[in-house]
C-alpha positions as MATLAB code, in Angstrom:
seq = 'MVEKVTATNAALELIEKLKAVHGPLMFHQSGGCCDGSSPMCFPEGDFQVGDSDVLLGEIGRSPFYISKDQYEYWKHTQLIIDVVDGRGGMFSLEGPEGKRFFTRSRVFTPEEREELGQTR';
ca = [
       0.000    0.000    0.000;
       1.385    3.362   -1.027;
       1.434    5.973    1.716;
       0.714    9.570    0.780;
       2.655   10.811    3.799;
       5.523    9.220    5.691;
       8.172   10.342    8.171;
      11.882    9.875    8.670;
      13.231    8.194   11.797;
      14.338   11.611   13.106;
      10.793   12.945   12.709;
       9.306    9.874   14.388;
      11.687   10.281   17.338;
      10.692   13.936   17.758;
       7.010   13.011   17.511;
       7.421   10.500   20.355;
       9.256   13.096   22.454;
       6.482   15.636   21.876;
       3.786   13.060   22.659;
       5.422   12.364   26.021;
       4.987   16.042   26.906;
       1.770   17.020   25.102;
      -0.174   13.779   24.632;
      -1.716   12.793   21.284;
      -0.705   14.998   18.363;
      -1.996   16.068   14.962;
      -0.343   17.707   11.967;
      -1.550   20.198    9.387;
       0.166   21.210    6.156;
      -1.321   24.447    4.882;
       1.209   26.231    2.704;
      -0.026   29.405    4.363;
       1.689   32.756    4.487;
       2.946   32.708    8.084;
       4.953   29.518    8.125;
       5.328   28.739    4.454;
       4.911   25.083    3.718;
       6.172   23.778    7.052;
       3.898   21.176    8.609;
       2.483   22.396   11.888;
       2.265   20.101   14.926;
      -0.500   20.611   17.502;
      -1.988   18.735   20.438;
      -4.694   16.594   18.860;
      -7.892   18.624   18.545;
      -6.223   22.026   19.037;
      -6.435   22.819   15.328;
      -9.911   22.842   13.847;
     -10.001   20.902   10.580;
     -12.898   21.365    8.227;
     -14.258   20.743    4.750;
     -11.239   22.506    3.247;
      -8.831   19.901    4.690;
      -7.900   16.389    3.555;
      -6.728   13.607    5.883;
      -3.599   12.499    4.034;
      -2.623    9.723    6.442;
      -0.751    9.294    9.709;
       2.810    9.745   10.886;
       3.828    8.364   14.256;
       0.204    7.296   14.789;
      -0.821   10.971   14.521;
      -3.254   12.238   11.876;
      -1.755   14.393    9.118;
      -4.051   16.837    7.322;
      -3.410   19.059    4.328;
      -5.489   21.885    2.921;
      -7.411   20.902   -0.233;
      -5.714   23.632   -2.269;
      -2.270   22.460   -1.203;
      -3.246   18.836   -1.841;
      -4.141   19.693   -5.438;
      -0.570   20.919   -5.975;
       1.062   17.960   -4.224;
      -1.282   15.036   -4.919;
       1.227   13.496   -7.358;
       3.894   13.338   -4.631;
       4.551   11.460   -1.446;
       5.218   13.860    1.427;
       8.171   12.838    3.574;
       8.214   14.635    6.906;
      11.696   15.221    8.264;
      13.301   17.301   11.016;
      15.917   20.000   10.619;
      17.620   22.347   13.067;
      15.939   25.703   13.452;
      12.872   27.379   14.797;
       9.545   25.880   13.782;
       6.334   27.761   13.181;
       5.309   30.005   16.039;
       2.332   27.792   16.904;
       3.977   24.439   16.210;
       4.952   22.337   19.239;
       8.503   21.502   18.146;
       9.717   25.131   18.291;
      11.125   25.026   21.833;
      13.137   21.923   20.887;
      15.304   23.938   18.478;
      13.981   21.769   15.645;
      11.342   22.135   13.002;
       9.433   19.686   10.908;
      10.302   19.963    7.233;
       8.445   18.580    4.219;
      10.355   16.769    1.519;
       8.647   15.051   -1.370;
       9.085   12.613   -4.197;
       6.935   12.074   -7.266;
       4.875    8.889   -7.282;
       5.795    6.328   -9.914;
       3.190    5.517  -12.579;
       2.499    2.242  -10.750;
       1.953    4.049   -7.448;
      -0.376    6.585   -9.092;
      -2.377    3.696  -10.529;
      -2.568    2.054   -7.091;
      -3.802    5.349   -5.634;
      -6.412    5.662   -8.370;
      -4.816    8.786   -9.800;
      -4.966    9.410  -13.493;
      -2.829   11.880  -15.320;
];
């Protein structure tokens, strides 16, 4: 099964560390103006998702949402959530850790697009 979103080991380790402090988590990828395209990490339920958001999958057993508009741009790619040094978004939980979540991507192969039911 092809995953639309996945995470590196470094990201999964940070997720577990944040869960130990904040409890269950959720992620949202908006591509908004304030934090660019950095995924934002919140305590589960602290960010209100709605009809304009798509549940892309889970990372570290935490739901990962993306805005519909952003999904339309990235639907042909697998999002790979990583961690880099630096300050995260002002509302994202990883900021005090001196780390930030970072989105990498790769284009799905034709076989993966077929499995996902995506046509050109």
